[in-house]
Amino acid sequence: MDQYNVYTTQDFLTDLDFVKSVKYPDHAEARRWAAWRAAQPPNAAAYDEALFYLSGILGLERLVPTQLYADQLYMDIEEGIEKNKRNKKRKVRRLLVYRITAAAVLLCAGLFWYFTSLITVATGNGEIQMVQLPDSSVVQLNANSSIVYRRALMWLDKREVHVTGEALFDVKHLAMHTSLPSSAKTFIAYSGNIAVEVLGTKFNIKNRGQKTIVSLLEGKIALRNVSHPGEVKILEAGDVATYAEHSVPEIEKNAAAVAQASAWVEKNLVATNLSVGELIDEFRYIYGREIVITDTTLLKTRIDGRISLHTAENVIYSLANILQANIRIDQDTVYLDPKKGIAK
């Protein structure tokens, strides 16, 4: 039995032979264990502890309840069943109230989220994306632009959106929706410090740095400078309004410019007396890259015609051809070097 010399208390308690020797002390197995213990093994303390625990457990006697105790227990059970039935009815009513309350809380939370949450759509370099607003108005976003509006746009006092970059709006007229408040029929687009207020129309809004240009293709709009609330300008189809920070807004009738203002939707730029410097600025806004003209006098060169915006390379090669320049590219920067022997 040398293998038992390393047993712990737990090992003894889980050994079936040991358990049998304790349960049946007259059995031969019990005498074998007694002989092993008499030899004073190194783990005798563990054996004694296991023997103590197991003897206590096996020595427990079954308790037999008295008749009086049994009768009282039966009465308590009967009373508990009746009480449980009454409590169950009350619990059903309370549960119904809790469920109604929880449903109301969830409904309020859902409405709060719906009326306060914002939706943001943004484009990256060279990307154009169409966005359909909840009122069925359609917005075309130019590259590196964004629009933010509330999810519950249709049901708010006013339909308001915030734009960065450039966007073409085709606003849905809601005059036929008699169920909506009259103020909800008003559509306001914010860009920079400018607010464009319409009922139903088509216009292009372009924000470049501190300058905002609004071109009206169809209908009529009211322009407000957010910094000067009392300053309102009315635009009609064919008008172009240019707002520069800290300057008087310029409004001109220019049907050609209005038509050209939305050419970007078809990935085109229609240039009329456009300077090379202005084209480079537009390239930077659309593609997030820089074009450097090593001969800065060429920045004032004027361009007329149509330039493809389908890819950044289209613009780069078109400009290099116009300026008769060689192309060098260093990471995200494009250098245009005038070819030698070409007169300026």
Short mmCIF file of C-alpha atoms in Angstrom, two decimals:
data_model
loop_
_atom_site.label_atom_id
_atom_site.label_comp_id
_atom_site.label_asym_id
_atom_site.label_seq_id
_atom_site.Cartn_x
_atom_site.Cartn_y
_atom_site.Cartn_z
CA MET A 1 0.00 0.00 0.00
CA ASP A 2 2.97 2.26 -0.52
CA GLN A 3 0.98 4.27 -3.09
CA TYR A 4 -1.17 5.65 -0.28
CA ASN A 5 1.84 7.29 1.41
CA VAL A 6 1.40 10.39 -0.76
CA TYR A 7 -2.40 10.68 -0.39
CA THR A 8 -3.94 13.93 0.77
CA THR A 9 -7.15 14.22 2.76
CA GLN A 10 -9.07 14.80 -0.47
CA ASP A 11 -7.47 11.72 -2.07
CA PHE A 12 -8.58 9.51 0.82
CA LEU A 13 -12.14 10.82 0.69
CA THR A 14 -12.41 10.00 -3.01
CA ASP A 15 -10.83 6.52 -2.74
CA LEU A 16 -13.59 3.85 -2.88
CA ASP A 17 -11.55 1.27 -0.96
CA PHE A 18 -11.00 3.70 1.89
CA VAL A 19 -14.70 4.66 1.96
CA LYS A 20 -15.66 0.96 2.05
CA SER A 21 -13.30 0.31 4.98
CA VAL A 22 -14.91 3.09 7.02
CA LYS A 23 -18.48 2.11 6.11
CA TYR A 24 -17.88 -1.60 6.86
CA PRO A 25 -15.38 -1.75 9.77
CA ASP A 26 -15.65 -5.59 10.02
CA HIS A 27 -14.62 -6.06 6.39
CA ALA A 28 -11.13 -7.35 5.50
CA GLU A 29 -10.48 -4.05 3.70
CA ALA A 30 -10.87 -2.22 7.00
CA ARG A 31 -8.28 -4.44 8.68
CA ARG A 32 -5.85 -3.81 5.80
CA TRP A 33 -6.21 -0.05 6.19
CA ALA A 34 -5.80 -0.32 9.98
CA ALA A 35 -2.55 -2.22 9.52
CA TRP A 36 -1.28 0.41 7.09
CA ARG A 37 -2.13 3.19 9.57
CA ALA A 38 -0.37 1.35 12.42
CA ALA A 39 2.86 1.53 10.41
CA GLN A 40 2.89 5.30 10.95
CA PRO A 41 2.91 6.48 7.29
CA PRO A 42 4.19 10.04 6.58
CA ASN A 43 0.69 11.26 5.77
CA ALA A 44 -0.99 9.81 8.83
CA ALA A 45 -2.50 13.20 9.68
CA ALA A 46 -4.29 13.34 6.34
CA TYR A 47 -5.62 9.81 6.89
CA ASP A 48 -6.90 10.67 10.36
CA GLU A 49 -8.61 13.83 9.10
CA ALA A 50 -10.32 11.95 6.27
CA LEU A 51 -11.38 9.20 8.69
CA PHE A 52 -12.86 11.81 11.04
CA TYR A 53 -14.88 13.52 8.28
CA LEU A 54 -16.15 10.28 6.75
CA SER A 55 -17.08 8.71 10.09
CA GLY A 56 -19.11 11.78 10.97
CA ILE A 57 -20.97 11.71 7.70
CA LEU A 58 -21.67 7.95 7.75
CA GLY A 59 -22.67 8.08 11.40
CA LEU A 60 -25.56 10.47 10.86
CA GLU A 61 -28.97 9.01 11.67
CA ARG A 62 -32.18 9.68 9.75
CA LEU A 63 -34.53 11.96 11.67
CA VAL A 64 -38.14 10.76 11.84
CA PRO A 65 -40.62 13.67 12.38
CA THR A 66 -43.37 13.34 14.99
CA GLN A 67 -47.04 13.18 13.95
CA LEU A 68 -47.61 16.66 15.44
CA TYR A 69 -44.77 18.08 13.35
CA ALA A 70 -46.13 16.38 10.21
CA ASP A 71 -49.65 17.76 10.81
CA GLN A 72 -48.33 21.28 11.34
CA LEU A 73 -46.17 21.05 8.22
CA TYR A 74 -49.20 19.98 6.15
CA MET A 75 -51.24 22.96 7.43
CA ASP A 76 -48.38 25.35 6.62
CA ILE A 77 -48.20 23.95 3.08
CA GLU A 78 -51.97 24.37 2.57
CA GLU A 79 -51.84 27.97 3.83
CA GLY A 80 -48.84 28.69 1.61
CA ILE A 81 -50.71 27.43 -1.47
CA GLU A 82 -53.69 29.72 -0.79
CA LYS A 83 -51.41 32.69 -0.12
CA ASN A 84 -49.50 32.00 -3.30
CA LYS A 85 -52.73 32.07 -5.33
CA ARG A 86 -53.64 35.49 -3.91
CA ASN A 87 -50.13 36.82 -4.50
CA LYS A 88 -50.13 35.48 -8.04
CA LYS A 89 -53.19 37.56 -8.94
CA ARG A 90 -51.57 40.68 -7.51
CA LYS A 91 -48.31 39.87 -9.36
CA VAL A 92 -50.18 39.54 -12.67
CA ARG A 93 -51.71 42.99 -12.18
CA ARG A 94 -48.34 44.49 -11.19
CA LEU A 95 -46.65 42.77 -14.13
CA LEU A 96 -49.21 44.26 -16.51
CA VAL A 97 -48.58 47.74 -15.07
CA TYR A 98 -44.81 47.23 -15.34
CA ARG A 99 -45.10 46.15 -18.96
CA ILE A 100 -47.25 49.12 -19.89
CA THR A 101 -44.81 51.47 -18.12
CA ALA A 102 -41.80 49.85 -19.80
CA ALA A 103 -43.48 50.12 -23.21
CA ALA A 104 -44.21 53.81 -22.61
CA VAL A 105 -40.59 54.45 -21.56
CA LEU A 106 -39.28 52.64 -24.64
CA LEU A 107 -41.64 54.59 -26.87
CA CYS A 108 -40.53 57.92 -25.39
CA ALA A 109 -36.87 56.93 -25.68
CA GLY A 110 -37.39 55.89 -29.30
CA LEU A 111 -39.16 59.14 -30.16
CA PHE A 112 -36.45 61.17 -28.43
CA TRP A 113 -33.75 59.33 -30.40
CA TYR A 114 -35.67 59.71 -33.67
CA PHE A 115 -36.25 63.45 -33.30
CA THR A 116 -32.77 64.34 -32.00
CA SER A 117 -30.40 62.00 -33.86
CA LEU A 118 -28.37 63.35 -36.78
CA ILE A 119 -27.46 61.76 -40.10
CA THR A 120 -24.15 62.73 -41.69
CA VAL A 121 -23.10 61.88 -45.24
CA ALA A 122 -19.58 62.78 -46.37
CA THR A 123 -17.58 62.21 -49.55
CA GLY A 124 -13.86 61.65 -50.04
CA ASN A 125 -11.32 62.63 -52.67
CA GLY A 126 -12.81 62.63 -56.17
CA GLU A 127 -16.12 61.16 -54.96
CA ILE A 128 -19.62 62.34 -55.91
CA GLN A 129 -22.61 60.96 -54.02
CA MET A 130 -26.37 61.38 -54.33
CA VAL A 131 -28.34 61.74 -51.08
CA GLN A 132 -32.13 61.47 -50.90
CA LEU A 133 -33.50 63.30 -47.86
CA PRO A 134 -36.53 62.03 -45.89
CA ASP A 135 -38.75 64.64 -47.64
CA SER A 136 -37.68 63.18 -51.05
CA SER A 137 -35.46 66.18 -51.82
CA VAL A 138 -32.32 65.11 -53.69
CA VAL A 139 -28.82 66.40 -52.93
CA GLN A 140 -25.72 65.76 -55.02
CA LEU A 141 -22.54 66.04 -52.92
CA ASN A 142 -19.29 67.00 -54.62
CA ALA A 143 -15.94 65.59 -53.52
CA ASN A 144 -14.73 66.31 -49.97
CA SER A 145 -18.15 67.67 -48.98
CA SER A 146 -20.70 66.75 -46.34
CA ILE A 147 -24.34 67.21 -45.38
CA VAL A 148 -25.85 66.89 -41.89
CA TYR A 149 -29.59 66.71 -41.15
CA ARG A 150 -31.97 65.36 -38.53
CA ARG A 151 -33.48 61.92 -39.00
CA ALA A 152 -36.99 63.39 -38.39
CA LEU A 153 -36.49 66.08 -41.04
CA MET A 154 -40.05 65.70 -42.36
CA TRP A 155 -41.70 66.27 -38.96
CA LEU A 156 -39.74 69.18 -37.53
CA ASP A 157 -40.82 72.83 -37.55
CA LYS A 158 -38.37 73.51 -40.39
CA ARG A 159 -36.43 71.31 -42.79
CA GLU A 160 -32.83 72.32 -42.05
CA VAL A 161 -29.57 70.90 -43.40
CA HIS A 162 -25.94 71.93 -42.95
CA VAL A 163 -23.48 71.68 -45.84
CA THR A 164 -19.71 71.93 -46.18
CA GLY A 165 -17.97 71.92 -49.53
CA GLU A 166 -20.28 71.90 -52.57
CA ALA A 167 -23.76 70.49 -53.15
CA LEU A 168 -26.52 70.69 -55.75
CA PHE A 169 -30.05 70.74 -54.26
CA ASP A 170 -33.31 69.72 -55.90
CA VAL A 171 -35.76 70.58 -53.12
CA LYS A 172 -39.13 68.87 -52.88
CA HIS A 173 -42.12 71.22 -52.57
CA LEU A 174 -44.35 70.15 -49.66
CA ALA A 175 -47.33 72.41 -50.34
CA MET A 176 -49.48 69.35 -51.04
CA HIS A 177 -48.80 67.89 -47.58
CA THR A 178 -51.65 69.53 -45.66
CA SER A 179 -50.98 67.33 -42.62
CA LEU A 180 -47.66 69.09 -42.02
CA PRO A 181 -47.31 72.46 -40.27
CA SER A 182 -46.83 75.37 -42.65
CA SER A 183 -43.35 76.05 -41.24
CA ALA A 184 -42.27 72.50 -42.16
CA LYS A 185 -42.77 73.39 -45.82
CA THR A 186 -39.79 75.73 -45.55
CA PHE A 187 -36.39 74.29 -46.44
CA ILE A 188 -33.19 75.97 -45.15
CA ALA A 189 -29.66 75.02 -46.17
CA TYR A 190 -26.77 76.43 -44.11
CA SER A 191 -23.23 76.79 -45.42
CA GLY A 192 -20.67 78.92 -43.65
CA ASN A 193 -22.51 82.05 -42.52
CA ILE A 194 -25.14 81.79 -45.26
CA ALA A 195 -28.68 80.43 -44.93
CA VAL A 196 -30.57 79.61 -48.13
CA GLU A 197 -34.34 79.48 -47.57
CA VAL A 198 -36.61 77.91 -50.17
CA LEU A 199 -40.01 76.29 -50.63
CA GLY A 200 -39.22 74.17 -53.67
CA THR A 201 -36.41 74.89 -56.08
CA LYS A 202 -33.07 73.80 -57.53
CA PHE A 203 -29.83 75.52 -56.55
CA ASN A 204 -26.12 74.92 -56.14
CA ILE A 205 -24.25 75.98 -53.02
CA LYS A 206 -20.47 76.06 -52.95
CA ASN A 207 -18.38 76.85 -49.88
CA ARG A 208 -14.67 77.34 -50.41
CA GLY A 209 -12.82 78.62 -47.37
CA GLN A 210 -14.29 82.02 -46.49
CA LYS A 211 -16.32 82.32 -49.70
CA THR A 212 -19.79 80.92 -50.40
CA ILE A 213 -21.37 80.97 -53.86
CA VAL A 214 -25.07 80.27 -54.39
CA SER A 215 -26.31 79.66 -57.96
CA LEU A 216 -30.07 79.43 -58.53
CA LEU A 217 -31.14 77.12 -61.37
CA GLU A 218 -34.91 77.10 -60.78
CA GLY A 219 -37.48 78.86 -58.58
CA LYS A 220 -36.82 81.59 -56.04
CA ILE A 221 -34.83 81.66 -52.79
CA ALA A 222 -34.14 83.99 -49.89
CA LEU A 223 -30.56 84.37 -48.69
CA ARG A 224 -29.70 85.36 -45.15
CA ASN A 225 -26.38 86.04 -43.54
CA VAL A 226 -26.50 84.27 -40.20
CA SER A 227 -24.17 86.89 -38.73
CA HIS A 228 -26.56 89.68 -39.87
CA PRO A 229 -30.13 88.28 -39.50
CA GLY A 230 -31.79 91.38 -40.92
CA GLU A 231 -29.90 91.15 -44.19
CA VAL A 232 -32.07 89.19 -46.66
CA LYS A 233 -31.49 88.91 -50.43
CA ILE A 234 -34.00 87.47 -52.88
CA LEU A 235 -32.62 85.47 -55.81
CA GLU A 236 -34.45 84.42 -58.96
CA ALA A 237 -33.51 81.78 -61.52
CA GLY A 238 -30.25 82.70 -63.27
CA ASP A 239 -28.86 84.71 -60.30
CA VAL A 240 -25.47 84.04 -58.72
CA ALA A 241 -24.69 85.36 -55.23
CA THR A 242 -21.15 85.46 -53.87
CA TYR A 243 -20.58 85.96 -50.15
CA ALA A 244 -17.09 86.58 -48.86
CA GLU A 245 -16.47 87.03 -45.14
CA HIS A 246 -16.45 90.67 -44.00
CA SER A 247 -17.54 91.97 -47.40
CA VAL A 248 -20.75 93.08 -49.14
CA PRO A 249 -22.47 90.18 -51.01
CA GLU A 250 -22.31 90.35 -54.79
CA ILE A 251 -25.39 89.32 -56.78
CA GLU A 252 -25.39 89.14 -60.56
CA LYS A 253 -27.62 87.78 -63.31
CA ASN A 254 -25.47 85.22 -65.10
CA ALA A 255 -27.38 82.37 -66.75
CA ALA A 256 -24.18 80.90 -68.21
CA ALA A 257 -22.47 80.78 -64.82
CA VAL A 258 -25.55 79.14 -63.30
CA ALA A 259 -25.57 76.45 -65.97
CA GLN A 260 -21.86 75.85 -65.43
CA ALA A 261 -22.29 75.70 -61.64
CA SER A 262 -23.82 72.22 -61.76
CA ALA A 263 -21.50 70.75 -64.41
CA TRP A 264 -19.52 69.00 -61.67
CA VAL A 265 -22.42 66.56 -61.21
CA GLU A 266 -21.44 65.09 -64.59
CA LYS A 267 -17.76 65.15 -63.56
CA ASN A 268 -17.00 68.18 -65.71
CA LEU A 269 -15.70 71.67 -65.07
CA VAL A 270 -16.84 74.35 -67.54
CA ALA A 271 -14.28 77.15 -67.50
CA THR A 272 -15.03 80.69 -68.61
CA ASN A 273 -12.07 83.04 -68.11
CA LEU A 274 -10.93 80.79 -65.23
CA SER A 275 -7.40 81.38 -63.98
CA VAL A 276 -4.93 78.53 -63.54
CA GLY A 277 -4.70 79.46 -59.86
CA GLU A 278 -8.47 79.04 -59.45
CA LEU A 279 -8.35 75.67 -61.22
CA ILE A 280 -5.58 74.50 -58.88
CA ASP A 281 -7.65 75.57 -55.85
CA GLU A 282 -10.63 73.57 -57.14
CA PHE A 283 -8.37 70.56 -57.77
CA ARG A 284 -7.18 70.74 -54.15
CA TYR A 285 -10.77 70.77 -52.81
CA ILE A 286 -11.87 67.86 -55.00
CA TYR A 287 -8.88 65.53 -54.81
CA GLY A 288 -7.06 66.64 -51.64
CA ARG A 289 -3.77 66.98 -53.55
CA GLU A 290 -1.51 69.88 -54.45
CA ILE A 291 -0.40 71.14 -57.87
CA VAL A 292 2.64 73.40 -57.80
CA ILE A 293 3.50 75.57 -60.82
CA THR A 294 7.22 76.27 -60.63
CA ASP A 295 6.76 79.39 -62.80
CA THR A 296 4.26 81.34 -60.66
CA THR A 297 3.55 83.85 -63.45
CA LEU A 298 1.55 81.10 -65.16
CA LEU A 299 -1.00 81.10 -62.30
CA LYS A 300 -2.73 84.08 -63.95
CA THR A 301 -3.17 82.28 -67.27
CA ARG A 302 -6.86 82.24 -68.25
CA ILE A 303 -8.68 79.11 -69.38
CA ASP A 304 -11.88 78.65 -71.42
CA GLY A 305 -13.45 75.28 -72.20
CA ARG A 306 -14.50 71.99 -70.62
CA ILE A 307 -12.16 69.98 -68.38
CA SER A 308 -12.92 66.41 -67.32
CA LEU A 309 -13.00 65.78 -63.56
CA HIS A 310 -13.43 62.01 -63.83
CA THR A 311 -9.93 61.43 -62.40
CA ALA A 312 -7.18 63.57 -60.92
CA GLU A 313 -4.97 62.54 -63.83
CA ASN A 314 -7.47 64.06 -66.31
CA VAL A 315 -7.02 67.47 -64.66
CA ILE A 316 -3.24 67.14 -64.33
CA TYR A 317 -2.67 66.19 -67.98
CA SER A 318 -5.13 68.82 -69.24
CA LEU A 319 -3.38 71.54 -67.25
CA ALA A 320 0.09 70.33 -68.31
CA ASN A 321 -1.06 70.43 -71.95
CA ILE A 322 -2.46 73.96 -71.58
CA LEU A 323 0.75 75.24 -69.96
CA GLN A 324 3.08 73.11 -72.12
CA ALA A 325 4.70 71.79 -68.95
CA ASN A 326 6.42 68.62 -67.80
CA ILE A 327 4.91 66.64 -64.91
CA ARG A 328 6.80 65.61 -61.77
CA ILE A 329 5.02 63.79 -58.94
CA ASP A 330 6.31 63.56 -55.37
CA GLN A 331 3.83 61.63 -53.20
CA ASP A 332 0.61 63.76 -53.15
CA THR A 333 2.22 66.84 -54.74
CA VAL A 334 2.31 67.39 -58.51
CA TYR A 335 4.90 69.75 -59.98
CA LEU A 336 4.43 71.33 -63.41
CA ASP A 337 7.68 72.59 -64.94
CA PRO A 338 7.46 74.66 -68.15
CA LYS A 339 9.17 72.92 -71.04
CA LYS A 340 12.40 74.55 -72.11
CA GLY A 341 12.22 76.69 -75.22
CA ILE A 342 8.46 77.32 -74.80
CA ALA A 343 7.61 81.01 -74.85
CA LYS A 344 5.37 82.22 -72.04
#
